[in-house]
Amino acid sequence: MKDADIVDTAIEGLTARRVWDSRGNPTIEVEIRCASGATGRAIAPAGASRGTREAIDLRDGGDRLGGVDVRRAVSGVTDMIAPLLRGRDAADQAGIDAALIACDGTKLKSKLGGNAMVAASLAVLHAAAAARGVPLWRHVADLTGQTPSLPLPEIQIFGGGAHAGRRVDVQDFMVMVPGAGSFDEVLEVTSEIYRAAGAIMARKGKLAGVADEGGWWPSFDSNEEALETLVAAIEAAGETPGERVVISLDIAASEFGSNGRYRLALEDRELDRGQLIDLLGRWIDAYPIASIEDPLAEDDSEGMVAFTALYGDRLQIIGDDYLVTNAALVDAAAAAGACNAVLIKVNQAGTVSESIECAARARKHGFRGIVSARSGETEDVSISHLAVGLGAGQLKVGSITRSERTAKWNECLRIAGALGPGAYAGGAALAGTWWGRKGDDT
Ligand code: 2PG
Ligand code: MG
C-alpha cells in the first residue's frame, strides 16, 4: 500500500445544500468530510430530454420555481442519507452505493431522488480521492482497473429539440474532430467551426440566440438546412468535411415519436419508423455523419434493431434514452443488435457504481462508451474525470461556450497535462466506423 493510501477515509460529516444550475433551476450539492479532514463535493445535473426509465429527480412540485425546487431532496440527504453514510468508509464506493440503493428501495430511485443519490455518490468518490491524495480520474481508474485515457470530444454547434424550443426536430448537431492529434487541437478546430457557423447564420438571418447547451439557437426551416449550414461552417473553417472533421447527431427521437410514429413539427408531417430510417439514411449518404444517438424512440426496439442492421457497420449508434446508463438494458441491446455504443450519464443511473457497471458491461459487448453531461449543468467537473478514469474513449458536454460546458473541456486540458500525449484516445475511439476505416483503403 502506498503512503497516500494510509489515511482515515471514514465519513464523518455530510452537508446538503440547494445550489443553481445553468437553466437557473435549483439543484442539489452534497459535501462529505472524512475523518482525515479530506472533503469531496458534487452537484447533480438535470436533463430536459429524459428517458422514462432513468432515475427520477425528486422535485417539490407546486407553484414556486415552476415546481422544480429540491427542498425535499435536500432534507432527504440530511434526514436519511447522512445517518446512513456516517462512519462508512468512503473508499468503499460499491458498498456505499449499495446502501443508498437499498435505503431508497424503489425501481427509479423516487424515494431519495436520483438527484440526491447521484450528488451523494459522486461526493463520496471525490472525498475518497481527496483522502488518498490522488486526482479523481486516478481514483476512478483504480476502482475500475482501466488504463486512464483522455476522451475524444463530441461538441455541439447548434441546439434543437427540447434544448431550443423545438426550433428544429433534431436535438444536437455536433462535430467531432477525430483527425486532430490532440484534445487541444480538437477545441481549436471546433471553436473555428462554431464561430463560422454563427457568422453564416447571422448573415442569413438564421441566428436566434444560444440554446441550452451553448450551441447556437437556430431559426432554420428544416433539419436539412441545419446539416447544410454545418457543412458550410466546417468548410468556412478551412476544413474538408469528412477528413479531420465529422458530424455527430443526437436525434433524441423519443422527444417526437412513440409507438413507431414520428412527428416532424418543422415540416408538419408524420413518419412511420421505416420512413424515419429512410430519412436518416439519406442524411447518412449525403453528409459525413459518423455517429448518431437515439435515432429512434426509446420504445422502438424494432426500429433500433432495423437501423443498426443497416448502418451499424458504418456508424457509431448510441443508445441514450434507449439505454439510460443501465447495464441490463445494455446487455439486451447487445443481444438484439439494437445499437453499438452507450451514453453514460451518472444521474441516469443514480450512482457511480451502477455507471461503472454499465461501462464495464458495454466494454464486454464491444460497445463504445461516451460519458455525457446533461442539458442542465453546473461548474461540477466530475464527468471529465470519469471519462478519463473509465477509459471511456469519448466525452459529450454540449458546446464550446458557457462556463458549465467549458469547465469540463478545460478540466480535460488540465488532466491532459498530467497524463501526457500518449493517453489521448483521439480518432481510435471511432475505430469500426467508416471514418475509422478510411485510412485502411489507401
Ligand atoms: C442528451 C442530453 C445532452 P438531456 O439527450 O444527450 O445533450 O440532453 O440532458 O436534456 O437529456
Ligand atoms: Mg441524447
XYZ file of C-alpha atoms and ligand atoms in Angstrom:
454
model
C 0.000 0.000 0.000
C 1.288 3.465 -0.899
C 1.668 6.063 1.863
C -1.114 8.114 0.286
C -3.485 5.204 0.905
C -2.865 5.113 4.633
C -5.380 7.718 5.706
C -8.658 7.630 7.525
C -11.386 7.544 4.882
C -14.259 7.129 7.345
C -17.087 9.555 6.577
C -17.577 11.939 9.466
C -19.912 14.590 8.161
C -22.253 15.235 5.270
C -23.865 18.510 4.221
C -26.535 19.069 1.563
C -27.340 22.448 0.103
C -29.506 23.910 -2.612
C -27.460 25.435 -5.450
C -28.364 26.559 -9.018
C -27.846 25.108 -12.464
C -27.283 26.551 -15.951
C -31.036 26.933 -16.561
C -31.459 28.884 -13.335
C -33.109 25.876 -11.717
C -32.369 24.719 -8.199
C -30.303 21.576 -7.816
C -28.593 19.733 -5.008
C -24.992 19.756 -3.831
C -23.620 17.266 -1.336
C -20.383 17.752 0.562
C -18.703 14.974 2.506
C -15.982 15.247 5.127
C -13.779 12.314 6.073
C -12.158 11.778 9.456
C -8.809 12.754 7.947
C -10.265 16.182 7.124
C -10.410 15.412 3.380
C -13.568 16.642 1.697
C -15.450 15.865 -1.516
C -18.312 17.699 -3.116
C -20.568 17.155 -6.136
C -23.651 18.697 -7.746
C -26.477 16.830 -9.517
C -27.069 17.810 -13.168
C -30.532 17.721 -14.789
C -31.805 16.552 -18.170
C -34.573 18.065 -20.305
C -34.948 15.194 -22.768
C -35.185 12.425 -20.228
C -35.630 8.706 -20.731
C -38.673 7.292 -18.970
C -36.510 4.541 -17.442
C -33.861 6.825 -15.921
C -33.548 7.623 -12.209
C -36.115 10.220 -11.170
C -35.147 13.663 -9.903
C -37.020 14.422 -6.707
C -38.673 17.831 -7.194
C -41.078 19.605 -4.879
C -43.878 20.333 -7.353
C -46.317 23.154 -6.632
C -46.280 26.703 -7.995
C -42.972 28.083 -6.763
C -39.974 27.898 -9.125
C -42.051 26.074 -11.693
C -42.359 23.126 -9.343
C -38.679 22.179 -9.693
C -37.419 23.109 -6.232
C -35.358 20.471 -4.420
C -36.062 21.169 -0.751
C -37.437 17.669 -0.209
C -34.363 16.108 -1.811
C -32.081 18.269 0.353
C -33.983 17.215 3.503
C -33.752 13.598 2.401
C -29.965 13.848 2.351
C -29.905 15.333 5.835
C -32.504 13.003 7.336
C -31.802 9.699 5.567
C -28.519 9.700 3.614
C -26.333 11.408 6.242
C -27.121 8.913 9.040
C -26.714 6.049 6.536
C -23.235 7.107 5.402
C -21.741 8.454 8.630
C -18.969 6.125 9.809
C -18.759 4.256 6.494
C -15.519 4.047 4.537
C -15.572 6.494 1.600
C -13.133 4.215 -0.213
C -15.869 1.556 -0.349
C -17.797 3.130 -3.243
C -19.585 -0.111 -4.121
C -20.715 -0.712 -0.528
C -21.927 2.863 -0.111
C -23.827 2.840 -3.394
C -25.426 -0.487 -2.481
C -26.527 1.034 0.839
C -28.016 4.052 -0.954
C -29.894 1.785 -3.354
C -31.207 -0.379 -0.521
C -32.292 2.666 1.511
C -34.148 4.063 -1.493
C -35.737 0.727 -2.334
C -37.621 1.914 -5.448
C -37.101 0.991 -9.097
C -36.462 4.549 -10.319
C -34.958 5.995 -7.126
C -38.012 8.077 -6.427
C -37.825 7.929 -2.632
C -34.430 9.566 -2.031
C -34.369 11.014 -5.559
C -31.809 10.235 -8.255
C -30.584 13.826 -7.867
C -29.863 13.397 -4.135
C -28.327 9.960 -4.676
C -26.034 10.971 -7.524
C -24.767 14.042 -5.668
C -24.056 11.888 -2.589
C -22.462 9.074 -4.587
C -20.186 11.436 -6.536
C -19.293 13.371 -3.367
C -18.136 10.075 -1.817
C -15.964 9.449 -4.872
C -14.389 12.914 -4.552
C -13.853 12.533 -0.797
C -12.146 9.154 -1.218
C -9.834 10.529 -3.915
C -9.011 13.555 -1.760
C -8.343 11.340 1.262
C -5.964 9.246 -0.838
C -4.312 12.389 -2.164
C -4.878 11.372 -5.793
C -6.777 13.128 -8.596
C -10.328 11.940 -9.163
C -9.526 10.392 -12.554
C -6.789 8.285 -10.943
C -9.132 7.108 -8.195
C -11.747 6.095 -10.802
C -9.121 4.269 -12.851
C -8.039 2.387 -9.709
C -11.653 1.459 -8.941
C -12.325 0.254 -12.487
C -8.926 -1.260 -13.309
C -8.926 0.701 -16.569
C -5.995 2.500 -18.149
C -6.790 6.218 -17.965
C -7.328 7.814 -21.335
C -8.255 11.315 -22.446
C -11.528 11.167 -24.401
C -12.339 12.310 -27.928
C -14.804 15.222 -27.590
C -18.197 15.451 -29.252
C -19.097 19.175 -29.372
C -22.401 20.867 -30.152
C -22.639 23.595 -32.796
C -26.461 24.041 -32.916
C -29.041 23.019 -30.356
C -32.541 21.881 -31.255
C -35.342 19.761 -29.888
C -36.035 20.209 -26.192
C -32.939 22.431 -25.867
C -34.050 25.140 -28.298
C -37.819 25.455 -28.075
C -38.119 22.585 -30.609
C -36.976 25.036 -33.282
C -35.629 22.047 -35.219
C -36.625 18.444 -34.540
C -33.108 17.068 -34.141
C -31.687 17.913 -30.712
C -27.914 18.094 -31.143
C -25.911 18.969 -34.249
C -22.331 18.263 -33.230
C -18.857 17.885 -34.663
C -16.072 15.507 -33.758
C -12.507 16.054 -34.871
C -11.080 12.533 -34.851
C -8.316 13.621 -37.224
C -6.816 16.093 -34.755
C -3.673 15.000 -32.950
C -4.597 16.310 -29.511
C -7.510 17.352 -27.312
C -6.324 20.951 -27.520
C -6.334 20.838 -31.315
C -9.918 19.491 -31.287
C -11.054 22.505 -29.272
C -9.275 24.930 -31.574
C -10.760 23.412 -34.744
C -14.216 23.293 -33.134
C -14.017 26.898 -31.991
C -13.317 27.925 -35.603
C -16.336 25.911 -36.779
C -18.537 27.380 -34.048
C -17.659 30.969 -34.942
C -18.009 30.238 -38.684
C -21.470 28.747 -38.072
C -22.517 31.827 -36.103
C -21.290 34.163 -38.841
C -23.103 32.229 -41.588
C -26.332 32.128 -39.581
C -26.168 35.821 -38.696
C -25.620 36.708 -42.357
C -28.659 34.666 -43.403
C -30.878 35.875 -40.572
C -30.994 32.372 -39.053
C -29.419 33.116 -35.697
C -31.967 33.302 -32.899
C -29.677 33.062 -29.853
C -27.918 30.433 -27.767
C -29.505 27.094 -26.862
C -29.400 25.251 -23.528
C -26.003 23.644 -24.069
C -24.277 26.706 -25.532
C -24.732 25.829 -29.211
C -26.438 28.341 -31.492
C -30.240 28.521 -31.282
C -31.214 28.397 -34.948
C -34.228 29.537 -36.898
C -33.793 27.035 -39.716
C -36.685 25.979 -41.946
C -35.707 22.307 -41.991
C -33.394 19.776 -40.375
C -31.544 19.587 -43.711
C -30.853 23.322 -43.573
C -29.106 22.680 -40.254
C -26.977 19.953 -41.841
C -26.159 22.136 -44.871
C -25.166 25.015 -42.604
C -22.992 22.711 -40.506
C -21.156 21.509 -43.604
C -20.757 25.121 -44.789
C -19.350 26.096 -41.378
C -16.851 23.225 -41.430
C -15.701 24.385 -44.880
C -15.606 28.046 -43.849
C -13.308 26.983 -41.004
C -10.871 25.698 -43.620
C -11.683 22.003 -43.152
C -12.863 19.375 -45.640
C -15.960 17.687 -44.154
C -15.242 14.003 -43.570
C -11.472 14.440 -43.433
C -10.369 15.638 -39.996
C -13.906 16.627 -39.000
C -17.075 14.503 -38.935
C -20.683 15.164 -37.927
C -22.416 13.632 -34.940
C -26.182 13.896 -34.359
C -28.369 13.286 -31.347
C -31.773 12.740 -32.942
C -33.369 12.304 -29.464
C -36.280 10.673 -31.298
C -38.208 9.894 -28.096
C -38.962 13.622 -27.965
C -41.020 13.481 -31.169
C -42.053 9.867 -31.530
C -43.660 6.858 -29.859
C -45.360 3.644 -30.926
C -43.360 3.635 -34.159
C -44.768 7.027 -35.308
C -42.662 10.204 -35.549
C -43.912 13.766 -35.915
C -41.537 16.227 -37.614
C -43.033 19.500 -36.387
C -40.917 21.731 -38.598
C -42.112 20.066 -41.773
C -45.549 19.305 -40.370
C -45.511 15.655 -41.334
C -45.687 12.301 -39.622
C -43.377 9.405 -40.461
C -43.553 5.758 -39.553
C -40.397 4.037 -38.341
C -39.430 2.888 -41.839
C -39.772 6.402 -43.231
C -37.675 7.881 -40.417
C -34.972 5.264 -41.060
C -35.077 6.152 -44.788
C -34.763 9.853 -43.998
C -31.777 9.262 -41.699
C -30.289 7.008 -44.388
C -30.452 9.858 -46.902
C -28.654 12.132 -44.443
C -26.024 9.457 -43.798
C -25.395 9.178 -47.539
C -25.297 12.929 -48.128
C -23.320 14.198 -45.108
C -20.169 12.984 -43.307
C -22.041 11.628 -40.273
C -20.009 9.215 -38.142
C -22.236 8.987 -35.052
C -25.995 9.004 -34.398
C -27.635 8.935 -30.970
C -31.176 7.727 -30.289
C -32.147 7.556 -33.987
C -35.474 6.039 -32.934
C -37.541 6.375 -29.801
C -36.847 4.603 -26.504
C -39.912 2.380 -27.039
C -38.914 1.436 -30.607
C -36.597 -1.574 -30.238
C -37.766 -2.826 -33.611
C -36.643 0.416 -35.259
C -33.317 0.491 -33.386
C -32.564 -3.086 -34.486
C -33.522 -2.338 -38.109
C -31.425 0.846 -38.140
C -28.397 -0.895 -36.601
C -28.678 -3.771 -39.087
C -28.466 -1.227 -41.909
C -25.834 1.166 -40.553
C -24.081 -0.464 -37.595
C -21.013 -1.372 -39.621
C -20.575 2.251 -40.781
C -21.660 4.361 -37.861
C -21.455 4.688 -34.145
C -25.063 4.218 -32.993
C -25.559 5.409 -29.427
C -28.305 4.493 -27.009
C -29.081 7.327 -24.586
C -32.794 7.454 -23.685
C -32.832 3.927 -25.094
C -30.309 2.571 -22.551
C -30.418 5.124 -19.676
C -26.983 4.018 -18.394
C -28.464 0.678 -17.347
C -26.258 -2.428 -17.550
C -29.203 -4.803 -18.088
C -30.526 -2.695 -20.975
C -27.005 -2.676 -22.495
C -26.988 -6.491 -22.281
C -30.376 -6.649 -24.002
C -29.347 -4.159 -26.719
C -26.176 -6.119 -27.425
C -28.128 -9.376 -27.681
C -30.696 -7.800 -30.028
C -28.196 -5.741 -32.078
C -30.080 -2.536 -31.241
C -27.067 -0.150 -31.152
C -23.281 -0.313 -30.739
C -22.485 2.399 -28.185
C -23.819 3.667 -24.871
C -24.084 7.176 -23.478
C -23.000 7.155 -19.847
C -24.805 9.700 -17.662
C -24.236 9.117 -13.952
C -27.512 10.764 -12.987
C -29.496 8.448 -15.284
C -28.161 5.521 -13.271
C -28.249 7.371 -9.956
C -24.959 6.087 -8.532
C -21.301 5.914 -9.533
C -21.157 2.128 -9.106
C -24.080 1.488 -11.449
C -22.431 3.750 -14.042
C -19.142 1.864 -13.688
C -21.028 -1.411 -14.105
C -22.774 -0.110 -17.225
C -19.441 0.984 -18.735
C -17.893 -2.408 -17.946
C -20.799 -4.272 -19.494
C -20.603 -2.055 -22.608
C -16.892 -2.830 -22.956
C -17.609 -6.555 -22.642
C -20.017 -6.335 -25.573
C -17.602 -4.286 -27.690
C -19.806 -1.189 -27.353
C -18.144 2.219 -27.441
C -18.699 4.465 -24.394
C -19.460 8.179 -24.373
C -19.568 9.885 -20.991
C -22.110 12.706 -21.173
C -23.237 15.837 -19.389
C -26.896 16.858 -19.123
C -28.531 19.910 -20.638
C -28.853 21.382 -17.131
C -25.304 21.594 -15.773
C -23.077 23.400 -13.281
C -19.419 24.034 -12.601
C -19.086 20.409 -11.440
C -16.372 18.660 -13.480
C -16.737 15.105 -12.153
C -17.621 13.734 -15.589
C -14.323 14.862 -17.129
C -12.553 12.692 -14.551
C -14.998 9.833 -15.000
C -14.460 9.801 -18.756
C -10.702 9.561 -18.194
C -10.817 7.042 -15.343
C -13.335 4.795 -17.105
C -11.174 4.888 -20.242
C -14.499 5.525 -21.978
C -12.956 6.962 -25.139
C -15.407 9.826 -25.741
C -16.955 12.783 -23.913
C -20.032 14.871 -24.762
C -20.688 18.024 -22.718
C -22.511 20.377 -25.085
C -20.890 23.266 -26.904
C -17.628 25.160 -26.581
C -19.252 28.159 -24.883
C -20.766 28.827 -21.438
C -18.799 28.073 -18.335
C -20.757 24.969 -17.296
C -19.548 23.418 -20.608
C -16.040 24.882 -20.862
C -15.397 23.876 -17.220
C -15.469 20.249 -18.396
C -13.321 20.774 -21.500
C -10.840 22.889 -19.545
C -10.584 20.239 -16.831
C -9.664 17.731 -19.548
C -6.891 20.074 -20.694
C -5.510 20.089 -17.143
C -5.730 16.290 -16.949
C -4.049 16.073 -20.378
C -1.007 17.742 -18.859
C -0.830 15.116 -16.119
C -1.442 12.157 -18.452
C 0.957 13.023 -21.262
C 0.286 12.881 -25.023
C 0.176 9.059 -25.355
C -3.052 8.869 -23.320
C -5.303 10.685 -25.802
C -7.942 8.334 -27.286
C -8.363 10.531 -30.389
C -9.664 9.053 -33.633
C -9.128 5.497 -32.345
C -12.405 5.986 -30.476
C -14.168 5.816 -33.856
C -12.488 2.577 -34.954
C -15.031 0.399 -36.726
C -16.897 3.324 -38.303
C -16.413 4.481 -41.907
C -14.124 7.215 -40.572
C -12.038 4.678 -38.654
C -11.663 2.544 -41.780
C -10.840 5.446 -44.097
C -7.083 5.020 -43.758
C -7.349 1.257 -44.451
C -8.415 1.829 -48.068
C -5.381 3.848 -49.029
C -28.888 14.169 -24.361
C -28.654 15.211 -23.288
C -27.414 16.017 -23.557
P -30.605 15.998 -21.752
O -30.028 13.930 -24.778
O -27.948 13.503 -24.769
O -27.428 16.564 -24.849
O -29.774 16.043 -23.119
O -29.646 16.234 -20.649
O -31.638 17.095 -21.880
O -31.218 14.639 -21.683
Mg -29.286 12.175 -26.008
